[in-house]
Short mmCIF file of C-alpha atoms in Angstrom, two decimals:
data_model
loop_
_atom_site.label_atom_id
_atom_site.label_comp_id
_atom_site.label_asym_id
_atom_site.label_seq_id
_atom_site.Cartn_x
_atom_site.Cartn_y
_atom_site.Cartn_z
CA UNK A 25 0.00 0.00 0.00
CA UNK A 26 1.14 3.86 -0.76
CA UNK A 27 0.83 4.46 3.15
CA UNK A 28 3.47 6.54 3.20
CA UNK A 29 2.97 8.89 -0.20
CA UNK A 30 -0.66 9.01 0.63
CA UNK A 31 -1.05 8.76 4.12
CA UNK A 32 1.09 8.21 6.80
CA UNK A 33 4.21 10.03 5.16
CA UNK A 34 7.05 9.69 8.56
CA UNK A 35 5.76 6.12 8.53
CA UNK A 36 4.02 6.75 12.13
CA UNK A 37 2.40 2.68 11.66
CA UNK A 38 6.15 1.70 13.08
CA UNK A 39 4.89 3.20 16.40
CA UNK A 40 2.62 -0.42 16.67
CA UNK A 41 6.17 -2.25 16.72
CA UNK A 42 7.29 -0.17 19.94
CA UNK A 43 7.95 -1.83 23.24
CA UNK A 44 9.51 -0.91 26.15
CA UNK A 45 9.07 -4.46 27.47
CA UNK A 46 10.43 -8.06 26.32
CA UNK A 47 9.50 -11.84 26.62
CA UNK A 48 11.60 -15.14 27.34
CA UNK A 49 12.92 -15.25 23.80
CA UNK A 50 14.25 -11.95 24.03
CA UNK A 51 15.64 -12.54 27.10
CA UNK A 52 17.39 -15.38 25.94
CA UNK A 53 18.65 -13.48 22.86
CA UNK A 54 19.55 -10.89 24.77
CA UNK A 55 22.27 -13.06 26.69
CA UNK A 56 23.56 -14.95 23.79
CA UNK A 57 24.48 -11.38 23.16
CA UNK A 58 25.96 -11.10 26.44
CA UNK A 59 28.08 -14.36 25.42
CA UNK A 60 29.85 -13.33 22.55
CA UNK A 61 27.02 -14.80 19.62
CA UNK A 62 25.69 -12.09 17.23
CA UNK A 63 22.08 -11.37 16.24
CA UNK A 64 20.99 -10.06 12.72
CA UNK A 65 17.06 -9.27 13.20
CA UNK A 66 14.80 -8.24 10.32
CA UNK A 67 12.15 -6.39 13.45
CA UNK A 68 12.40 -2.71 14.48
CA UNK A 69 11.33 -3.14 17.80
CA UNK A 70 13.94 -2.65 20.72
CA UNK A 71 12.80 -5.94 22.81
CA UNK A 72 16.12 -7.47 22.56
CA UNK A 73 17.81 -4.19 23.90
CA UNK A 74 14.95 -3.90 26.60
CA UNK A 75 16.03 -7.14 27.59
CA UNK A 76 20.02 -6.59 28.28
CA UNK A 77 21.42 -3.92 30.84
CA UNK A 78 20.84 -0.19 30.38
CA UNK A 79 24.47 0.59 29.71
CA UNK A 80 25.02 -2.56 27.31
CA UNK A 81 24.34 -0.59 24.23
CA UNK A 82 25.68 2.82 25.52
CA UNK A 83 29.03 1.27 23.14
CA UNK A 84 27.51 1.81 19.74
CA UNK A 85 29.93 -0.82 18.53
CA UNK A 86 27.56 -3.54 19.64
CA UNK A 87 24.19 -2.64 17.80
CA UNK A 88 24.58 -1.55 14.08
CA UNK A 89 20.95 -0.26 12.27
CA UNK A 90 20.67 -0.31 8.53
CA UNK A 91 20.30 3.59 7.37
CA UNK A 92 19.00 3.80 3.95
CA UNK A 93 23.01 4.25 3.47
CA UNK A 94 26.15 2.02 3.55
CA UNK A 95 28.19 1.13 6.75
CA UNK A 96 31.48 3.82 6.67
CA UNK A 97 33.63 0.70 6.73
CA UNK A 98 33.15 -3.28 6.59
CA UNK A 99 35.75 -3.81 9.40
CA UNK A 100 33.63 -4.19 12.25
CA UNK A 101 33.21 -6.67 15.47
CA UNK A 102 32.13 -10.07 14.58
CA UNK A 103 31.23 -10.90 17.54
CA UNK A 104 28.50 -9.69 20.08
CA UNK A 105 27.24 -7.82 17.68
CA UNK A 106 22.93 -7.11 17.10
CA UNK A 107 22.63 -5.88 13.37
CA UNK A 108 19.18 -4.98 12.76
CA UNK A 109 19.36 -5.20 8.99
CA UNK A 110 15.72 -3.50 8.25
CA UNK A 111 16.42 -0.43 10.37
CA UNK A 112 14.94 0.19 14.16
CA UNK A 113 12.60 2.37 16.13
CA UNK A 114 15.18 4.39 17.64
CA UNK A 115 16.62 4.01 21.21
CA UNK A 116 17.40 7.46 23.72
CA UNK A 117 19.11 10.52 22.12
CA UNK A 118 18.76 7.99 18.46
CA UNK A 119 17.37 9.44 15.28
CA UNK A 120 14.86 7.82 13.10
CA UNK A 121 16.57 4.95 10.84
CA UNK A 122 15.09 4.03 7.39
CA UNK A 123 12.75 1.78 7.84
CA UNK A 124 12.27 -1.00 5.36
CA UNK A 125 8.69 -1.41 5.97
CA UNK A 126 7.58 -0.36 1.88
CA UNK A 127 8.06 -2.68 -1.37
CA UNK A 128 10.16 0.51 -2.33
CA UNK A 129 12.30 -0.02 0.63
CA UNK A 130 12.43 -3.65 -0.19
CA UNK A 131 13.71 -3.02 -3.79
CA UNK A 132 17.05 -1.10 -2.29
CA UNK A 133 18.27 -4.00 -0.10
CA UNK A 134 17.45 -7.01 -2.91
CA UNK A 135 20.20 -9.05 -3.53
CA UNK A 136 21.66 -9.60 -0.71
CA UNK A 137 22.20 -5.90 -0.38
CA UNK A 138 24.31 -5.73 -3.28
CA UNK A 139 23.86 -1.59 -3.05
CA UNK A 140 25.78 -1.36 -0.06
CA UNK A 141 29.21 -3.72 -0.42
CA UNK A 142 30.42 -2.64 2.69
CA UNK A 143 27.57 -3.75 4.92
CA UNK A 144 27.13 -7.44 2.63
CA UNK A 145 30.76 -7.81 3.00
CA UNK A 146 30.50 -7.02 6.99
CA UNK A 147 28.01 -9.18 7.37
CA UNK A 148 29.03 -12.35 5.39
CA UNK A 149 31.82 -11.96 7.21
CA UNK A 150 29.89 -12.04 10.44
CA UNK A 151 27.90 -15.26 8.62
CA UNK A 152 31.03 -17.38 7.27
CA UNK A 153 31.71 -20.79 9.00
CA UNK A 154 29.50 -19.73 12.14
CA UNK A 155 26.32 -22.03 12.91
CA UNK A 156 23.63 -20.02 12.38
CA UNK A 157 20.33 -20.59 13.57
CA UNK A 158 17.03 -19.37 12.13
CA UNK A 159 14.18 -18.79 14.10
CA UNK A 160 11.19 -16.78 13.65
CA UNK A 161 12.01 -15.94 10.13
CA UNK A 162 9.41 -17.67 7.75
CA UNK A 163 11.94 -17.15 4.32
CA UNK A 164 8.39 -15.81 2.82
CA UNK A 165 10.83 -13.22 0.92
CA UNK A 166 14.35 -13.78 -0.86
CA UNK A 167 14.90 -10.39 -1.31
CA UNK A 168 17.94 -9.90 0.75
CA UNK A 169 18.06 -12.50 3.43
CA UNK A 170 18.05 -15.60 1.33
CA UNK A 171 20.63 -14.49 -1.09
CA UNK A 172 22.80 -13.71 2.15
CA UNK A 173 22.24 -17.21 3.32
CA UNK A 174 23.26 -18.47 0.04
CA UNK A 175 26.52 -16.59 0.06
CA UNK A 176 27.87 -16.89 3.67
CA UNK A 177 29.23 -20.19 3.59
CA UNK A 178 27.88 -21.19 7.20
CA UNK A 179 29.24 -24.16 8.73
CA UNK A 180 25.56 -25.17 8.74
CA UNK A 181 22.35 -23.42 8.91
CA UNK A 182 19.92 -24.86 11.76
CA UNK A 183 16.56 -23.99 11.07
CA UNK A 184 13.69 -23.80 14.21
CA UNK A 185 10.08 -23.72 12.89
CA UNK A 186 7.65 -23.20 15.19
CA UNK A 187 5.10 -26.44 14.96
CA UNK A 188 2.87 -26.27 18.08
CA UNK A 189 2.50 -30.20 17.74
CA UNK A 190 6.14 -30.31 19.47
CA UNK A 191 6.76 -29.26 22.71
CA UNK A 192 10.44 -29.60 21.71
CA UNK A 193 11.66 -29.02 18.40
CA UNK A 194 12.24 -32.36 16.50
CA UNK A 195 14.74 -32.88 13.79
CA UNK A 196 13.12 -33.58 10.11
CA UNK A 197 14.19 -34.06 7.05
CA UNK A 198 11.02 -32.78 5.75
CA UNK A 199 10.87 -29.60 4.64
CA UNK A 200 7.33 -28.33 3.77
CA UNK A 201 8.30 -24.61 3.11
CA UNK A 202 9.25 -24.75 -0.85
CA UNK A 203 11.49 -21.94 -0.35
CA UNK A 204 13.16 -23.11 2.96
CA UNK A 205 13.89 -26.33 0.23
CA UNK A 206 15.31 -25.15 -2.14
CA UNK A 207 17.54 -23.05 0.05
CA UNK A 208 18.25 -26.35 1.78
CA UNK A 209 19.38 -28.04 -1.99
CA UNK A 210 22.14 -24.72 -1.97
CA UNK A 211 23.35 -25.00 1.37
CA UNK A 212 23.01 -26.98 4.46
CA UNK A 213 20.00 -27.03 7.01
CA UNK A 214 19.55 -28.83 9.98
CA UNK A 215 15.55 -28.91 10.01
CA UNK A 216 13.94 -28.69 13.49
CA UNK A 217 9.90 -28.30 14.30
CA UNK A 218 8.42 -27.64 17.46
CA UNK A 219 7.64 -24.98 19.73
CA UNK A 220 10.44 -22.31 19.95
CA UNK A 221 9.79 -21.00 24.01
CA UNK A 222 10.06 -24.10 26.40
CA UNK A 223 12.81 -25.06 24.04
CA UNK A 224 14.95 -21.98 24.60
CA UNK A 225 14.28 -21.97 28.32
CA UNK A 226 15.78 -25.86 28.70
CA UNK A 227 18.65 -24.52 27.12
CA UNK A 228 18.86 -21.64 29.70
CA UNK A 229 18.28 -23.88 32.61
CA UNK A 230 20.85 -26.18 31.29
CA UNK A 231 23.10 -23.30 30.68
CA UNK A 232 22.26 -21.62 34.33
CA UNK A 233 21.34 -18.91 32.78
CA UNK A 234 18.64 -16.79 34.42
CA UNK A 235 15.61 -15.72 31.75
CA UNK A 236 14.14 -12.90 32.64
CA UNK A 237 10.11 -10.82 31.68
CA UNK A 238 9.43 -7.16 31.18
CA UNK A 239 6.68 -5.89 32.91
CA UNK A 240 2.99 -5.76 30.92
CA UNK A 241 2.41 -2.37 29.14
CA UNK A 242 -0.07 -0.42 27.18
CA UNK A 243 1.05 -0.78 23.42
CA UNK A 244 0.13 1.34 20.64
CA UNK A 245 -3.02 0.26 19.07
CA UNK A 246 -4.09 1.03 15.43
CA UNK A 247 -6.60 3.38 17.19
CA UNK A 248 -4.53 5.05 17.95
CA UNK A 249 -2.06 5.03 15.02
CA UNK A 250 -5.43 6.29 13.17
CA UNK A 251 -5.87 9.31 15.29
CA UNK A 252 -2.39 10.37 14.95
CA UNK A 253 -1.74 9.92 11.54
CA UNK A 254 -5.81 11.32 10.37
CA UNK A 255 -6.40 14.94 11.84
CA UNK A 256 -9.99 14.97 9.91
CA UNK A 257 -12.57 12.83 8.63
CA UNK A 258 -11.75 12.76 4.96
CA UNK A 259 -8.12 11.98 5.86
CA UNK A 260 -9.55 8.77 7.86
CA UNK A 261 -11.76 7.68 4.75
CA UNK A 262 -8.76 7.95 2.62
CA UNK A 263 -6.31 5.65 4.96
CA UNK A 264 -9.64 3.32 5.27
CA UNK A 265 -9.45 3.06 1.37
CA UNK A 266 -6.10 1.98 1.10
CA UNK A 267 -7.04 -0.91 3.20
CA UNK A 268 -10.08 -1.52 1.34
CA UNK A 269 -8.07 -1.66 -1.59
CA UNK A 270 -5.01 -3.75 -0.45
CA UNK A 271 -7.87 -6.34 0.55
CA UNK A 272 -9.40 -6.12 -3.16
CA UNK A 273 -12.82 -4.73 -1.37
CA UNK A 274 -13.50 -2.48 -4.49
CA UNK A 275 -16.60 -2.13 -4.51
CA UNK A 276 -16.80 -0.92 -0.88
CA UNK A 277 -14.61 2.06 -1.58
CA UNK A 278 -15.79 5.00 -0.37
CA UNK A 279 -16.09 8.34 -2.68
CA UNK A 280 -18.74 10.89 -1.32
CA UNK A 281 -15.63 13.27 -0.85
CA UNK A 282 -15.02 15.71 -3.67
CA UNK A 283 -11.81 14.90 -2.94
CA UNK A 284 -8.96 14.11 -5.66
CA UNK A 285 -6.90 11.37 -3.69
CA UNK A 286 -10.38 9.73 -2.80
CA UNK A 287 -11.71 9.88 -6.68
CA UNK A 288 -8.42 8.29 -7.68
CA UNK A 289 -8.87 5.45 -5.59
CA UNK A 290 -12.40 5.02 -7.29
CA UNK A 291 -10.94 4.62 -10.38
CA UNK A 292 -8.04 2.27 -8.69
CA UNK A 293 -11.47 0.03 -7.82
CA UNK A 294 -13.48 0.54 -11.25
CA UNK A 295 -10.11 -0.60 -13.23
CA UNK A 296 -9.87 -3.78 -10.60
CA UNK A 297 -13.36 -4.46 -11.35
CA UNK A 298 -12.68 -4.65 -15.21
CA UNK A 299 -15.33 -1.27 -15.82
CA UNK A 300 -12.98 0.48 -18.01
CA UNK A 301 -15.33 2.80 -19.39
CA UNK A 302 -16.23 3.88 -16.26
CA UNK A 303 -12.31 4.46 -15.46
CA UNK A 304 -12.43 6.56 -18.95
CA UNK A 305 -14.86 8.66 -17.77
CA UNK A 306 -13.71 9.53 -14.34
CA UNK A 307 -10.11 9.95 -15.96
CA UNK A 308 -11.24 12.76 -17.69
CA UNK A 309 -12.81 14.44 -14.95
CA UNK A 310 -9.13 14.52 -13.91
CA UNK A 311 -7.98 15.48 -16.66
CA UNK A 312 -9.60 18.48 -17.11
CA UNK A 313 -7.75 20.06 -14.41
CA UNK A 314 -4.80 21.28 -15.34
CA UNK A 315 -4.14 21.85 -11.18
CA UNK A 316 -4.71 17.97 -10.56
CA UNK A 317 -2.40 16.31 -8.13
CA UNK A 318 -2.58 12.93 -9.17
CA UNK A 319 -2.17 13.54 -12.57
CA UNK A 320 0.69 11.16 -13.43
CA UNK A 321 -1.23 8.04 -11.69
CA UNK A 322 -4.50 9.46 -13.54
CA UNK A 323 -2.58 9.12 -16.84
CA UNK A 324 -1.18 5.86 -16.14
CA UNK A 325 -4.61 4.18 -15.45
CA UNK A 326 -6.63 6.48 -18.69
CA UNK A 327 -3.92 4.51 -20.68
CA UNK A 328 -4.55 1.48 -19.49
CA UNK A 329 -8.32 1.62 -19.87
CA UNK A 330 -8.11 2.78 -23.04
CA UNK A 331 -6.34 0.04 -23.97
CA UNK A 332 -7.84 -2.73 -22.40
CA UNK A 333 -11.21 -0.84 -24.61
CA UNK A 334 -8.89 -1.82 -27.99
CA UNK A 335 -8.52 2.48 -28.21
CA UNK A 336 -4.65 1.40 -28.85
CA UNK A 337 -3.82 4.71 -30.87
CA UNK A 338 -5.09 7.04 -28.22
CA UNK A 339 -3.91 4.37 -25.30
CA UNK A 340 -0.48 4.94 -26.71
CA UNK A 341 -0.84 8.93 -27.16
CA UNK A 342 -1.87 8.84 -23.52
CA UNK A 343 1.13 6.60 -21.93
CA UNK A 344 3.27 8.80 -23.85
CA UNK A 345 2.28 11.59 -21.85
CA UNK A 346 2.95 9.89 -18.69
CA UNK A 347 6.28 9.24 -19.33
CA UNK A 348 6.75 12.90 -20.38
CA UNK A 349 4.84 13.89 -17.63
CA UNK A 350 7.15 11.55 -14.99
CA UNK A 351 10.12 13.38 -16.64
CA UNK A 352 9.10 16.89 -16.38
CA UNK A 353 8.03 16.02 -11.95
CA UNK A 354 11.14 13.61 -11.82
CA UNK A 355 9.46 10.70 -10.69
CA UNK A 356 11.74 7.68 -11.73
CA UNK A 357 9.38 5.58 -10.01
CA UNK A 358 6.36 7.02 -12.19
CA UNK A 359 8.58 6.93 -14.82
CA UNK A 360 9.41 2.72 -14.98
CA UNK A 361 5.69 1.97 -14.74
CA UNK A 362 4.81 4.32 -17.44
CA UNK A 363 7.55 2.63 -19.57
CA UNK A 364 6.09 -0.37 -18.71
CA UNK A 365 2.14 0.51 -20.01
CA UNK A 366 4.01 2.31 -23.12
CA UNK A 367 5.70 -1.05 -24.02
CA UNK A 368 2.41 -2.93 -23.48
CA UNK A 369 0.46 -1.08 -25.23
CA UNK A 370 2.57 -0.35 -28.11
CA UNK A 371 3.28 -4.84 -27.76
CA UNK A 372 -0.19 -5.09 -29.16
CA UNK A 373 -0.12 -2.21 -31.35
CA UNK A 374 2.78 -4.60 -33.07
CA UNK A 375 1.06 -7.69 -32.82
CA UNK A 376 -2.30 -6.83 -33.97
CA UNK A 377 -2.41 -3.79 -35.90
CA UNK A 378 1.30 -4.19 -37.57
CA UNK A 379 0.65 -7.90 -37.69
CA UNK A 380 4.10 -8.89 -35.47
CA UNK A 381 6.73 -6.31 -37.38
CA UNK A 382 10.19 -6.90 -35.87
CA UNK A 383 11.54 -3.57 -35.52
CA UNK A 384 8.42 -2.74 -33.92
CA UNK A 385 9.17 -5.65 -31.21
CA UNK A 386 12.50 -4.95 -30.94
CA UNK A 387 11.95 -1.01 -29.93
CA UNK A 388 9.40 -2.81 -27.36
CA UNK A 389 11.77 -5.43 -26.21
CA UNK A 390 14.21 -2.71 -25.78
CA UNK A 391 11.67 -0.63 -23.73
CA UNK A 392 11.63 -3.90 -21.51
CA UNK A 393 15.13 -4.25 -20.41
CA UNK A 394 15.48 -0.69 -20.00
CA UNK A 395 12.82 -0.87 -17.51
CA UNK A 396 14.54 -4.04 -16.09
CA UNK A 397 18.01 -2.57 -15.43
CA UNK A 398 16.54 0.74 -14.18
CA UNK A 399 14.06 -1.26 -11.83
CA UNK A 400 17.24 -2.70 -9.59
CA UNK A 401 16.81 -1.08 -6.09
CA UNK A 402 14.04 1.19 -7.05
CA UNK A 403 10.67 -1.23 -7.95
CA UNK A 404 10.01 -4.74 -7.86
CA UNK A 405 6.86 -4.25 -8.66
CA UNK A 406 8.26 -2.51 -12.18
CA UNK A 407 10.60 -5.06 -12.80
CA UNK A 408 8.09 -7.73 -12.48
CA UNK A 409 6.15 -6.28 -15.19
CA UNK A 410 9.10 -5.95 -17.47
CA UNK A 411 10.29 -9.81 -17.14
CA UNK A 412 5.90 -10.22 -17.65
CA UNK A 413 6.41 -8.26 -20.63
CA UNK A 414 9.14 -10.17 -21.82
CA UNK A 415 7.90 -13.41 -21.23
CA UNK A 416 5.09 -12.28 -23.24
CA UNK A 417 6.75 -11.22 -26.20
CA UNK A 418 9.14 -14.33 -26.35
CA UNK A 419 5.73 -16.27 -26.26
CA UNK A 420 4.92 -14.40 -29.22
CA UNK A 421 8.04 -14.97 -31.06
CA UNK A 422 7.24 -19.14 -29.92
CA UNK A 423 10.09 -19.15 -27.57
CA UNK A 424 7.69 -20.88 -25.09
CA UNK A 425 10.36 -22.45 -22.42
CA UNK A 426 12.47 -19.17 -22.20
CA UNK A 427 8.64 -17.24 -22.14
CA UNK A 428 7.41 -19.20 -19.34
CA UNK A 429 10.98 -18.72 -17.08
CA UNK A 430 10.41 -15.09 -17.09
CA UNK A 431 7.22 -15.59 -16.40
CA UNK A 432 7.86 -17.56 -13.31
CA UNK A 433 10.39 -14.90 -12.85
CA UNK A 434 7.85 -12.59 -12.74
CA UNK A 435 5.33 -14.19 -10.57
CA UNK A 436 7.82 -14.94 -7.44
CA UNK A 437 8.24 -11.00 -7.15
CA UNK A 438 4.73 -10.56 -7.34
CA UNK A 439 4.45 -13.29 -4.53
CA UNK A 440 7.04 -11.67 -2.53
CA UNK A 441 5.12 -8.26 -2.38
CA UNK A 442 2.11 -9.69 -2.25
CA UNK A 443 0.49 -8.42 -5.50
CA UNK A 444 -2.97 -10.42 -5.76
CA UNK A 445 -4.63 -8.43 -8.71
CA UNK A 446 -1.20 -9.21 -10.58
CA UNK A 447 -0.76 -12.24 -9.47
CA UNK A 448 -4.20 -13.70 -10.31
CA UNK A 449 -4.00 -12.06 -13.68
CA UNK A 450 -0.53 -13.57 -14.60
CA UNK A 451 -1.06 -17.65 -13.46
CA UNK A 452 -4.62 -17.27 -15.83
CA UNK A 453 -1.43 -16.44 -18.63
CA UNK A 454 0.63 -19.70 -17.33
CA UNK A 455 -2.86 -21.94 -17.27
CA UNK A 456 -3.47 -20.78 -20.98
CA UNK A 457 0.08 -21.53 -22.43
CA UNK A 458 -0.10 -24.96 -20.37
CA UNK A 459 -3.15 -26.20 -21.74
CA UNK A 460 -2.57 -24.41 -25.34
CA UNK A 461 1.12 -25.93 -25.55
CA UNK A 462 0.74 -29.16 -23.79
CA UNK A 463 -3.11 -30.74 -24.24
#
């Protein structure tokens, strides 16, 4: 969701991740700390640092916080250390870290953050023949922790998944998680389920070490994230449709604001629903004023009805004007998804209307890769589309095994950030060329 360009712009929703307390686990972490291990976290709250001694992180050596930037140098501790590798709410006297709580976020630390060598070198450093032990982490992404994993050259990887049928975690050498497998065919992993918290505390007791509780407190509830982040009504039935669309509840989207923002997520729902003419219409509302602030996404989705109407010539006069328009505001981000509906459109412009002419596909293949490399770090969701729009045009040109790889491609990003319009769209593609190519 566009929480943060729409709505909640310092990215107040971290405030529901704030504690000033800490549970067993923590408290457990907290003295593995203590004894030398290191910690990498992806979670922003400070439970494990509630958990240790006030003055155990007043030497910033031990904690390091992803920034939005690189580390200054890749010769740090490697042991002791708690790297919290998707930025932190900030401790006393702190300042606000990047969080990396958006899919834009995301995009900058894919690859094993391969945009900041210093901090991947530091911390496959930290990683390299150590026994590391997962737990808590689902692998539902392989953004940047998986393709860590995959470099560090562990000694072995030993894996606890909570199963509540185990009191204890059992070894297995079943692995249900596909992605947890096929990590497991790259590198080693020692498979455990069962239930993470007695399991931990056995190992304390054996250990004599003393686990420890914070006391019960009031947390921040999204109540009360809604009151702080909404200072009037229309400002709450804005946030509440950016839920409603994220859950694909178009048609209860609510637009009895004459409010911009709130008619733009109207059309959002109409183009979900498939009632392009509808979108056309309420596009041109927009259109007509020339003081519009969501021009550039009103231009995106105009092009995109138009074209899903078979209006290709004016689809493609209207995506051009997007892009134009994304260069004149500087909006890269604008910019890669209006490449994207320009290529698209002007795909079937060659297919249909210029009956497949080459140089025509190859100025749209072109307009592909472009997007592609200028997508790294910036937009999964944009370079997604461009490996779709790939896959689609070497489907065209009958290259069907190298068409359906970028289409797989294409899908596990859309998995990863959770894309379910996309997503539902793309596997009706994959059904068709499976039952077209092999009856």
């Amino acid at each position: 969701m566009k929480y943060k360009k729409k709505c909640d712009t310092d990215l107040l929703i971290a405030k529901l991740f704030e504690s000033n307390s800490y549970n067993l686990v923590h408290s457990f972490l907290g003295e593995m700390l203590k004894k030398g291990s290191s910690i990498i976290t992806t979670n922003f709250d400070n439970c494990i640092e509630n958990s240790c001694d006030d003055d155990f992180f007043t030497n910033t050596n031990k904690r390091i916080v992803y920034t939005g930037d690189d580390l200054n140098t890749s010769e740090n501790p490697l042991s002791g250390m708690l790297i919290k590798i998707h930025g932190s709410n900030p401790l006393v006297n702190e300042n606000n870290a990047e969080l990396v709580i958006t899919i834009k976020a995301l995009a900058k630390t894919e690859r094993a953050f391969i945009f900041f060598p210093k901090l991947k070198k530091y911390l496959l450093s930290l990683m390299k023949d150590k026994i590391i032990i997962v737990m808590g982490y689902s692998c539902s992404d392989d953004f940047d922790i998986v393709p860590l994993l995959e470099e560090a050259n562990p000694q072995d990887i030993v894996w606890l998944n909570y199963n509540n049928e185990y009191q204890f975690p059992k070894i297995t050498n079943r692995i249900d998680n596909t992605k947890i497998l096929r990590l497991s065919q790259k590198t080693h992993i020692t498979y455990f389920n069962g239930q993470l918290q007695p399991y931990l505390k056995y190992w304390a007791d054996k250990e004599k070490i003393l686990l420890k509780e914070g006391m019960p407190e009031k947390r921040v509830t999204v109540s009360d994230y809604i009151k702080r982040i909404c200072t009037n009504n229309v400002e709450r039935k804005i946030l509440c449709n950016e839920i409603l669309l994220s859950y694909e509840l178009y048609e209860e989207i609510l637009n009895d604001e004459p409010n911009e923002i709130m008619k733009m997520q109207r059309i959002k729902a109409e183009f979900r629903l498939g009632n392009y003419k509808e979108v056309i219409k309420l596009c041109r509302q927009i259109e007509n004023n020339k003081e519009s602030n969501v021009k550039g996404e009103n231009l995106y989705y105009f092009a995109s009805a138009l074209y899903y109407e078979k209006d290709y010539l004016e689809a493609l006069r209207i995506s051009q004007e997007c892009i134009t328009y994304s260069k004149q505001v500087k909006d890269n981000l604008l910019y890669l998804h209006a490449m994207i509906n320009y290529a698209s459109i002007r795909y079937v412009y060659a297919t249909i209307l210029k009956k497949g002419e080459k140089r025509e596909l190859r100025k749209v293949e072109k307009i592909y890769n472009e997007v592609l490399e200028k997508s790294v770090g910036l937009s999964l969701e944009a370079k997604a589309n461009a490996l779709w729009g790939l896959g689609d045009l070497e489907l065209y040109r009958g290259n069907v095994i190298h068409s359906k790889n970028m289409l797989y491609s294409a899908l596990e990003i859309l998995e990863n950030i959770g894309n379910r319009y996309a997503i539902d769209q793309l596997l009706k593609i994959i059904k068709n060329i499976d039952e077209f190519h092999n009856p």
